[in-house]
PDB file of C-alpha atoms in Angstrom:
ATOM      1  CA  MET A   9       0.000   0.000   0.000  1.00 58.00           C
ATOM      2  CA  ARG A  10       1.181   3.513  -0.797  1.00 74.00           C
ATOM      3  CA  THR A  11       1.668   6.038   1.982  1.00 85.00           C
ATOM      4  CA  TYR A  12      -0.592   9.053   2.376  1.00 97.00           C
ATOM      5  CA  GLY A  13       0.065  12.654   3.317  1.00 98.00           C
ATOM      6  CA  LEU A  14      -3.136  12.972   5.336  1.00 98.00           C
ATOM      7  CA  VAL A  15      -4.705  10.700   7.954  1.00 98.00           C
ATOM      8  CA  ALA A  16      -8.333  11.613   8.757  1.00 98.00           C
ATOM      9  CA  THR A  17      -9.913   9.933  11.763  1.00 98.00           C
ATOM     10  CA  ASP A  18     -13.324   9.995  13.331  1.00 98.00           C
ATOM     11  CA  LEU A  19     -13.272  10.027  17.149  1.00 97.00           C
ATOM     12  CA  ASP A  20     -16.104   8.069  18.788  1.00 95.00           C
ATOM     13  CA  GLY A  21     -16.006   4.399  17.899  1.00 96.00           C
ATOM     14  CA  THR A  22     -12.882   4.891  15.795  1.00 98.00           C
ATOM     15  CA  LEU A  23      -9.872   6.602  17.359  1.00 98.00           C
ATOM     16  CA  LEU A  24     -11.282   6.589  20.889  1.00 97.00           C
ATOM     17  CA  ARG A  25     -11.759   3.637  23.172  1.00 96.00           C
ATOM     18  CA  ALA A  26     -14.429   3.620  25.863  1.00 92.00           C
ATOM     19  CA  GLY A  27     -14.015   6.507  28.265  1.00 90.00           C
ATOM     20  CA  ASP A  28     -12.710   8.847  25.532  1.00 92.00           C
ATOM     21  CA  ARG A  29      -9.256   7.262  25.708  1.00 94.00           C
ATOM     22  CA  VAL A  30      -6.612   6.861  22.999  1.00 96.00           C
ATOM     23  CA  SER A  31      -4.439   3.794  23.605  1.00 97.00           C
ATOM     24  CA  ALA A  32      -0.664   3.995  23.852  1.00 97.00           C
ATOM     25  CA  ARG A  33      -0.409   1.875  20.714  1.00 98.00           C
ATOM     26  CA  THR A  34      -2.609   4.240  18.729  1.00 97.00           C
ATOM     27  CA  ARG A  35      -0.695   7.283  19.971  1.00 97.00           C
ATOM     28  CA  ALA A  36       2.549   5.632  18.862  1.00 97.00           C
ATOM     29  CA  ALA A  37       1.068   4.782  15.453  1.00 98.00           C
ATOM     30  CA  LEU A  38      -0.022   8.390  14.916  1.00 97.00           C
ATOM     31  CA  GLU A  39       3.510   9.500  15.792  1.00 96.00           C
ATOM     32  CA  LEU A  40       4.808   6.981  13.260  1.00 97.00           C
ATOM     33  CA  ALA A  41       2.615   8.538  10.579  1.00 97.00           C
ATOM     34  CA  ARG A  42       3.668  12.056  11.541  1.00 96.00           C
ATOM     35  CA  GLY A  43       7.302  10.973  11.451  1.00 96.00           C
ATOM     36  CA  ALA A  44       6.729   9.860   7.871  1.00 96.00           C
ATOM     37  CA  GLY A  45       5.427  13.336   7.007  1.00 96.00           C
ATOM     38  CA  ALA A  46       1.681  12.702   7.256  1.00 97.00           C
ATOM     39  CA  ARG A  47      -0.711  15.222   8.782  1.00 97.00           C
ATOM     40  CA  HIS A  48      -3.513  14.084  11.095  1.00 97.00           C
ATOM     41  CA  ILE A  49      -6.963  15.671  11.024  1.00 98.00           C
ATOM     42  CA  VAL A  50      -9.663  14.754  13.520  1.00 98.00           C
ATOM     43  CA  VAL A  51     -13.086  14.683  11.835  1.00 98.00           C
ATOM     44  CA  THR A  52     -15.913  14.441  14.346  1.00 97.00           C
ATOM     45  CA  GLY A  53     -19.614  15.024  14.668  1.00 96.00           C
ATOM     46  CA  ARG A  54     -19.048  16.693  18.020  1.00 94.00           C
ATOM     47  CA  PRO A  55     -19.176  20.501  17.972  1.00 95.00           C
ATOM     48  CA  VAL A  56     -16.088  22.499  18.875  1.00 96.00           C
ATOM     49  CA  PRO A  57     -17.207  23.302  22.460  1.00 94.00           C
ATOM     50  CA  GLY A  58     -17.888  19.606  23.051  1.00 90.00           C
ATOM     51  CA  VAL A  59     -14.502  18.446  21.793  1.00 93.00           C
ATOM     52  CA  ARG A  60     -12.088  21.250  22.701  1.00 92.00           C
ATOM     53  CA  GLY A  61     -11.246  19.859  26.140  1.00 90.00           C
ATOM     54  CA  LEU A  62     -10.802  16.358  24.760  1.00 91.00           C
ATOM     55  CA  LEU A  63      -8.416  17.577  22.066  1.00 94.00           C
ATOM     56  CA  ALA A  64      -6.375  19.402  24.688  1.00 92.00           C
ATOM     57  CA  ALA A  65      -6.228  16.282  26.870  1.00 88.00           C
ATOM     58  CA  LEU A  66      -5.011  14.279  23.878  1.00 88.00           C
ATOM     59  CA  GLY A  67      -2.329  16.860  23.125  1.00 90.00           C
ATOM     60  CA  TYR A  68      -3.875  17.441  19.701  1.00 94.00           C
ATOM     61  CA  GLU A  69      -2.732  20.705  18.076  1.00 93.00           C
ATOM     62  CA  GLY A  70      -3.818  20.291  14.461  1.00 94.00           C
ATOM     63  CA  ILE A  71      -6.875  21.272  12.461  1.00 97.00           C
ATOM     64  CA  ALA A  72     -10.102  19.583  13.543  1.00 98.00           C
ATOM     65  CA  VAL A  73     -13.266  19.232  11.491  1.00 98.00           C
ATOM     66  CA  CYS A  74     -16.211  19.367  13.895  1.00 98.00           C
ATOM     67  CA  GLY A  75     -19.994  19.510  13.902  1.00 96.00           C
ATOM     68  CA  GLN A  76     -20.389  16.957  11.063  1.00 97.00           C
ATOM     69  CA  GLY A  77     -18.271  19.125   8.761  1.00 98.00           C
ATOM     70  CA  ALA A  78     -19.805  22.502   9.536  1.00 97.00           C
ATOM     71  CA  GLN A  79     -16.845  23.723  11.614  1.00 98.00           C
ATOM     72  CA  VAL A  80     -13.123  23.830  10.861  1.00 98.00           C
ATOM     73  CA  TYR A  81     -11.162  24.591  14.021  1.00 98.00           C
ATOM     74  CA  ASP A  82      -7.483  25.254  14.735  1.00 97.00           C
ATOM     75  CA  ALA A  83      -6.797  23.458  18.022  1.00 96.00           C
ATOM     76  CA  ALA A  84      -3.376  25.077  18.424  1.00 95.00           C
ATOM     77  CA  SER A  85      -4.629  28.661  18.340  1.00 95.00           C
ATOM     78  CA  GLY A  86      -8.148  28.017  19.599  1.00 94.00           C
ATOM     79  CA  HIS A  87      -9.605  29.833  16.594  1.00 95.00           C
ATOM     80  CA  MET A  88     -12.532  28.808  14.406  1.00 96.00           C
ATOM     81  CA  LEU A  89     -11.269  28.868  10.822  1.00 97.00           C
ATOM     82  CA  SER A  90     -14.693  28.515   9.218  1.00 96.00           C
ATOM     83  CA  ALA A  91     -18.229  27.745  10.319  1.00 97.00           C
ATOM     84  CA  LEU A  92     -21.537  27.139   8.591  1.00 97.00           C
ATOM     85  CA  THR A  93     -24.917  27.484  10.278  1.00 98.00           C
ATOM     86  CA  LEU A  94     -28.316  25.896   9.832  1.00 98.00           C
ATOM     87  CA  ASP A  95     -31.013  28.518   9.301  1.00 97.00           C
ATOM     88  CA  ARG A  96     -33.202  28.387  12.381  1.00 97.00           C
ATOM     89  CA  GLU A  97     -36.487  28.857  10.528  1.00 97.00           C
ATOM     90  CA  THR A  98     -35.477  26.038   8.193  1.00 97.00           C
ATOM     91  CA  ALA A  99     -34.594  23.858  11.174  1.00 98.00           C
ATOM     92  CA  ALA A 100     -37.978  24.445  12.817  1.00 97.00           C
ATOM     93  CA  THR A 101     -39.752  23.703   9.538  1.00 97.00           C
ATOM     94  CA  ALA A 102     -37.721  20.521   9.084  1.00 97.00           C
ATOM     95  CA  LEU A 103     -38.636  19.305  12.575  1.00 97.00           C
ATOM     96  CA  GLY A 104     -42.299  19.929  11.832  1.00 97.00           C
ATOM     97  CA  LYS A 105     -42.091  17.931   8.608  1.00 98.00           C
ATOM     98  CA  ILE A 106     -40.446  14.996  10.377  1.00 98.00           C
ATOM     99  CA  GLU A 107     -42.973  15.039  13.203  1.00 98.00           C
ATOM    100  CA  ALA A 108     -45.791  15.003  10.653  1.00 98.00           C
ATOM    101  CA  GLU A 109     -44.488  11.556   9.673  1.00 97.00           C
ATOM    102  CA  THR A 110     -43.237  10.175  13.005  1.00 98.00           C
ATOM    103  CA  GLY A 111     -45.239  11.856  15.728  1.00 97.00           C
ATOM    104  CA  ALA A 112     -43.598  13.823  18.523  1.00 96.00           C
ATOM    105  CA  LEU A 113     -39.801  13.986  18.606  1.00 96.00           C
ATOM    106  CA  TYR A 114     -37.334  15.148  21.228  1.00 97.00           C
ATOM    107  CA  ALA A 115     -34.869  17.742  19.921  1.00 98.00           C
ATOM    108  CA  ALA A 116     -31.616  19.436  20.847  1.00 97.00           C
ATOM    109  CA  VAL A 117     -29.333  21.926  19.094  1.00 98.00           C
ATOM    110  CA  ASP A 118     -25.642  22.697  18.991  1.00 97.00           C
ATOM    111  CA  GLN A 119     -25.265  26.456  18.950  1.00 97.00           C
ATOM    112  CA  ASP A 120     -22.854  28.069  16.519  1.00 97.00           C
ATOM    113  CA  GLY A 121     -19.414  29.221  17.626  1.00 94.00           C
ATOM    114  CA  ALA A 122     -16.454  27.996  19.645  1.00 93.00           C
ATOM    115  CA  ASP A 123     -18.317  28.888  22.850  1.00 93.00           C
ATOM    116  CA  GLY A 124     -21.809  27.755  21.852  1.00 95.00           C
ATOM    117  CA  HIS A 125     -23.889  25.465  24.045  1.00 95.00           C
ATOM    118  CA  THR A 126     -25.805  22.275  23.433  1.00 96.00           C
ATOM    119  CA  LEU A 127     -29.414  22.972  24.370  1.00 97.00           C
ATOM    120  CA  ILE A 128     -31.902  20.159  25.035  1.00 97.00           C
ATOM    121  CA  GLU A 129     -35.670  20.420  25.204  1.00 98.00           C
ATOM    122  CA  PRO A 130     -37.642  18.485  27.850  1.00 97.00           C
ATOM    123  CA  GLY A 131     -37.468  14.733  27.171  1.00 95.00           C
ATOM    124  CA  TYR A 132     -34.257  14.762  25.122  1.00 96.00           C
ATOM    125  CA  ARG A 133     -31.534  12.473  26.483  1.00 92.00           C
ATOM    126  CA  MET A 134     -27.889  12.980  25.479  1.00 91.00           C
ATOM    127  CA  ALA A 135     -26.298   9.937  23.832  1.00 86.00           C
ATOM    128  CA  HIS A 136     -22.907  10.899  25.310  1.00 79.00           C
ATOM    129  CA  PRO A 137     -23.388  11.621  29.022  1.00 73.00           C
ATOM    130  CA  THR A 138     -19.928  13.221  29.191  1.00 72.00           C
ATOM    131  CA  LEU A 139     -20.955  15.999  26.797  1.00 77.00           C
ATOM    132  CA  PRO A 140     -22.321  19.093  28.568  1.00 83.00           C
ATOM    133  CA  ALA A 141     -25.860  20.194  27.774  1.00 92.00           C
ATOM    134  CA  ARG A 142     -28.206  22.886  29.027  1.00 95.00           C
ATOM    135  CA  PRO A 143     -31.922  22.097  29.446  1.00 96.00           C
ATOM    136  CA  VAL A 144     -34.375  24.677  28.128  1.00 98.00           C
ATOM    137  CA  PRO A 145     -38.041  24.915  29.157  1.00 97.00           C
ATOM    138  CA  HIS A 146     -39.555  24.587  25.669  1.00 96.00           C
ATOM    139  CA  ARG A 147     -38.601  24.101  22.024  1.00 96.00           C
ATOM    140  CA  ASP A 148     -38.807  27.762  21.046  1.00 96.00           C
ATOM    141  CA  ALA A 149     -35.806  28.396  23.311  1.00 97.00           C
ATOM    142  CA  LEU A 150     -33.673  26.225  21.030  1.00 98.00           C
ATOM    143  CA  TRP A 151     -33.742  28.936  18.361  1.00 97.00           C
ATOM    144  CA  GLU A 152     -32.569  31.912  20.430  1.00 95.00           C
ATOM    145  CA  ARG A 153     -29.077  31.943  18.853  1.00 97.00           C
ATOM    146  CA  PRO A 154     -27.603  30.728  15.527  1.00 98.00           C
ATOM    147  CA  ILE A 155     -27.136  26.960  15.412  1.00 98.00           C
ATOM    148  CA  ALA A 156     -24.774  24.518  13.740  1.00 96.00           C
ATOM    149  CA  LYS A 157     -27.109  21.507  13.766  1.00 97.00           C
ATOM    150  CA  VAL A 158     -30.173  19.847  15.294  1.00 98.00           C
ATOM    151  CA  LEU A 159     -30.210  16.492  17.078  1.00 97.00           C
ATOM    152  CA  VAL A 160     -33.411  14.437  17.149  1.00 97.00           C
ATOM    153  CA  ARG A 161     -34.587  11.346  19.020  1.00 97.00           C
ATOM    154  CA  HIS A 162     -37.794   9.341  18.843  1.00 97.00           C
ATOM    155  CA  PRO A 163     -39.292   7.353  21.741  1.00 95.00           C
ATOM    156  CA  GLU A 164     -40.019   4.286  19.590  1.00 96.00           C
ATOM    157  CA  LEU A 165     -38.306   4.365  16.175  1.00 97.00           C
ATOM    158  CA  THR A 166     -34.814   2.935  15.751  1.00 96.00           C
ATOM    159  CA  ASP A 167     -32.038   5.261  14.666  1.00 96.00           C
ATOM    160  CA  ASP A 168     -32.100   3.788  11.149  1.00 96.00           C
ATOM    161  CA  GLU A 169     -35.875   4.172  10.895  1.00 97.00           C
ATOM    162  CA  LEU A 170     -35.774   7.752  12.157  1.00 98.00           C
ATOM    163  CA  ALA A 171     -32.908   8.702   9.827  1.00 97.00           C
ATOM    164  CA  ALA A 172     -34.639   7.226   6.788  1.00 97.00           C
ATOM    165  CA  THR A 173     -37.940   8.961   7.552  1.00 98.00           C
ATOM    166  CA  ALA A 174     -36.192  12.261   8.273  1.00 98.00           C
ATOM    167  CA  ARG A 175     -34.269  12.150   4.973  1.00 97.00           C
ATOM    168  CA  SER A 176     -37.476  11.708   3.056  1.00 97.00           C
ATOM    169  CA  ALA A 177     -39.335  14.388   5.018  1.00 97.00           C
ATOM    170  CA  VAL A 178     -36.704  17.147   4.806  1.00 96.00           C
ATOM    171  CA  ASP A 179     -35.351  16.492   1.312  1.00 91.00           C
ATOM    172  CA  GLY A 180     -33.964  19.798   0.012  1.00 92.00           C
ATOM    173  CA  LEU A 181     -34.006  21.510   3.419  1.00 96.00           C
ATOM    174  CA  ALA A 182     -31.173  19.924   5.380  1.00 97.00           C
ATOM    175  CA  THR A 183     -28.695  17.058   5.385  1.00 98.00           C
ATOM    176  CA  VAL A 184     -29.692  14.194   7.674  1.00 98.00           C
ATOM    177  CA  THR A 185     -27.133  11.818   9.111  1.00 97.00           C
ATOM    178  CA  MET A 186     -26.835   9.142  11.764  1.00 96.00           C
ATOM    179  CA  ALA A 187     -23.695   9.635  13.797  1.00 94.00           C
ATOM    180  CA  GLY A 188     -24.009   6.967  16.456  1.00 89.00           C
ATOM    181  CA  PRO A 189     -26.473   5.270  18.793  1.00 91.00           C
ATOM    182  CA  GLY A 190     -29.221   7.749  19.614  1.00 91.00           C
ATOM    183  CA  THR A 191     -27.667  10.400  17.391  1.00 93.00           C
ATOM    184  CA  VAL A 192     -29.677  11.376  14.324  1.00 97.00           C
ATOM    185  CA  GLU A 193     -28.821  14.901  13.205  1.00 97.00           C
ATOM    186  CA  LEU A 194     -29.847  17.653  10.809  1.00 98.00           C
ATOM    187  CA  GLN A 195     -27.108  19.908   9.472  1.00 97.00           C
ATOM    188  CA  PRO A 196     -26.899  22.585   6.760  1.00 97.00           C
ATOM    189  CA  LEU A 197     -27.909  21.274   3.346  1.00 97.00           C
ATOM    190  CA  GLY A 198     -24.941  19.756   1.517  1.00 97.00           C
ATOM    191  CA  VAL A 199     -22.661  19.793   4.579  1.00 98.00           C
ATOM    192  CA  THR A 200     -20.974  16.493   5.431  1.00 98.00           C
ATOM    193  CA  LYS A 201     -17.746  15.307   6.961  1.00 98.00           C
ATOM    194  CA  ALA A 202     -16.388  15.151   3.410  1.00 98.00           C
ATOM    195  CA  THR A 203     -17.081  18.821   2.694  1.00 98.00           C
ATOM    196  CA  GLY A 204     -15.490  19.861   5.989  1.00 98.00           C
ATOM    197  CA  LEU A 205     -12.486  17.621   5.446  1.00 98.00           C
ATOM    198  CA  ALA A 206     -12.049  18.993   1.928  1.00 98.00           C
ATOM    199  CA  ARG A 207     -11.870  22.548   3.341  1.00 98.00           C
ATOM    200  CA  ALA A 208      -9.384  21.525   6.020  1.00 98.00           C
ATOM    201  CA  ALA A 209      -7.220  19.514   3.627  1.00 98.00           C
ATOM    202  CA  GLU A 210      -7.077  22.430   1.207  1.00 97.00           C
ATOM    203  CA  LEU A 211      -5.602  24.595   3.969  1.00 96.00           C
ATOM    204  CA  LEU A 212      -2.761  22.058   4.150  1.00 97.00           C
ATOM    205  CA  GLY A 213      -2.321  21.858   0.396  1.00 97.00           C
ATOM    206  CA  LEU A 214      -3.718  18.312   0.327  1.00 98.00           C
ATOM    207  CA  GLY A 215      -6.650  16.583  -1.331  1.00 98.00           C
ATOM    208  CA  PRO A 216      -8.556  13.310  -1.597  1.00 98.00           C
ATOM    209  CA  ALA A 217      -5.725  11.499  -3.402  1.00 97.00           C
ATOM    210  CA  ASP A 218      -3.520  12.159  -0.357  1.00 97.00           C
ATOM    211  CA  THR A 219      -6.010  10.912   2.219  1.00 98.00           C
ATOM    212  CA  LEU A 220      -6.372   7.780   4.321  1.00 98.00           C
ATOM    213  CA  ALA A 221      -9.635   7.979   6.293  1.00 98.00           C
ATOM    214  CA  PHE A 222     -11.093   5.989   9.195  1.00 98.00           C
ATOM    215  CA  GLY A 223     -14.668   5.851  10.507  1.00 98.00           C
ATOM    216  CA  ASP A 224     -17.449   3.698  11.930  1.00 98.00           C
ATOM    217  CA  MET A 225     -20.884   5.237  11.329  1.00 98.00           C
ATOM    218  CA  PRO A 226     -23.096   6.399   8.415  1.00 98.00           C
ATOM    219  CA  ASN A 227     -21.962   9.994   8.916  1.00 98.00           C
ATOM    220  CA  ASP A 228     -18.485   8.784   7.893  1.00 98.00           C
ATOM    221  CA  VAL A 229     -19.679   7.442   4.521  1.00 98.00           C
ATOM    222  CA  PRO A 230     -19.053  10.689   2.570  1.00 98.00           C
ATOM    223  CA  MET A 231     -15.582  11.025   4.108  1.00 98.00           C
ATOM    224  CA  LEU A 232     -14.542   7.469   3.237  1.00 98.00           C
ATOM    225  CA  GLN A 233     -15.875   7.879  -0.285  1.00 98.00           C
ATOM    226  CA  TRP A 234     -13.973  11.173  -0.669  1.00 98.00           C
ATOM    227  CA  ALA A 235     -10.665   9.727   0.505  1.00 98.00           C
ATOM    228  CA  ALA A 236      -8.324   7.700  -1.676  1.00 98.00           C
ATOM    229  CA  HIS A 237      -8.526   4.850   0.843  1.00 98.00           C
ATOM    230  CA  GLY A 238     -11.359   4.464   3.340  1.00 98.00           C
ATOM    231  CA  VAL A 239     -11.069   2.156   6.336  1.00 98.00           C
ATOM    232  CA  ALA A 240     -14.056   0.989   8.403  1.00 98.00           C
ATOM    233  CA  MET A 241     -13.688  -0.299  11.928  1.00 98.00           C
ATOM    234  CA  ALA A 242     -14.906  -3.840  12.638  1.00 98.00           C
ATOM    235  CA  ASN A 243     -17.550  -2.296  14.913  1.00 97.00           C
ATOM    236  CA  SER A 244     -18.914  -0.135  12.047  1.00 98.00           C
ATOM    237  CA  HIS A 245     -22.496   0.303  10.930  1.00 97.00           C
ATOM    238  CA  ALA A 246     -23.441  -1.800   7.894  1.00 97.00           C
ATOM    239  CA  GLU A 247     -23.742   1.330   5.689  1.00 97.00           C
ATOM    240  CA  LEU A 248     -20.074   2.106   6.232  1.00 98.00           C
ATOM    241  CA  LEU A 249     -18.882  -1.469   5.867  1.00 98.00           C
ATOM    242  CA  ALA A 250     -20.559  -1.509   2.447  1.00 98.00           C
ATOM    243  CA  VAL A 251     -18.464   1.381   1.060  1.00 98.00           C
ATOM    244  CA  ALA A 252     -15.112   0.850   2.798  1.00 98.00           C
ATOM    245  CA  ASP A 253     -11.976  -0.111   0.879  1.00 98.00           C
ATOM    246  CA  GLU A 254     -10.752  -2.005   3.927  1.00 98.00           C
ATOM    247  CA  ILE A 255     -12.086  -3.244   7.263  1.00 98.00           C
ATOM    248  CA  THR A 256      -9.785  -3.199  10.278  1.00 98.00           C
ATOM    249  CA  THR A 257     -10.287  -4.409  13.835  1.00 98.00           C
ATOM    250  CA  SER A 258     -12.480  -2.505  16.297  1.00 98.00           C
ATOM    251  CA  ASN A 259     -11.632   0.708  18.106  1.00 98.00           C
ATOM    252  CA  GLU A 260     -11.100  -1.323  21.280  1.00 98.00           C
ATOM    253  CA  GLU A 261      -8.562  -3.486  19.412  1.00 98.00           C
ATOM    254  CA  ASP A 262      -6.449  -0.622  18.031  1.00 98.00           C
ATOM    255  CA  GLY A 263      -7.867  -0.893  14.525  1.00 98.00           C
ATOM    256  CA  VAL A 264      -6.514   2.508  13.465  1.00 98.00           C
ATOM    257  CA  ALA A 265      -3.048   1.672  14.781  1.00 98.00           C
ATOM    258  CA  ARG A 266      -2.905  -1.637  12.924  1.00 98.00           C
ATOM    259  CA  VAL A 267      -3.414   0.081   9.575  1.00 98.00           C
ATOM    260  CA  LEU A 268      -1.062   2.965  10.315  1.00 98.00           C
ATOM    261  CA  GLU A 269       1.690   0.568  11.391  1.00 98.00           C
ATOM    262  CA  ARG A 270       1.363  -1.282   8.114  1.00 97.00           C
ATOM    263  CA  VAL A 271       1.235   1.838   5.946  1.00 97.00           C
ATOM    264  CA  TYR A 272       3.944   3.904   7.646  1.00 96.00           C
ATOM    265  CA  GLY A 273       6.041   1.252   9.376  1.00 91.00           C
TER     266      GLY A 273
END
């Protein structure tokens, strides 16, 4: 296998083990790639405020693509390099269209900006209990400031069922993705991890032909299809396994490290 100038990794279920940890083996493999001249870009569905502390704890100082591709963030300087927002009227309309098909939903939003908050309406339960969230008394309070994306949950439908229904209901209004268990999201139309990664890679003078990408969920599909070589973790959703160029071991078994050791060793 050829070597690549850019390594793009998802976080949850991919680079991270349980407890938001990166193993010593994976850290060493990333250093191996960097020693060979490769750049590492984190590409995550988490918004910048929800990932900034984690990046600092990991000693990560590169560019990070956050918020499902809507945000490009410089971890070294703490500056947002670019950010796209979801029109709040469009978001409210999209929720109404989904609820017309599914019945009542529970919703949350990630506010725009490096210091934005995650707001949750009554009944919404965060999929990641370690991520901070602020309860609001009613849905209208979700729209008080510009937002990066909307998160939706349904009391009965599976994530796959909710995502499929939402895509059909909001076609042309927003991009719908499933980012993990209990995490179906609406983001600005046309925005994906691939579009965010493309912006970040361009800042480094790199492109898809230079990129080795890793992921585990449907929101990683565009990124793996954009990259020259896309690797799915063994614990991946079936949608990602279907498009991957390669399947490695799970995140708990250092799947990212195993590929990096082979490519850059």
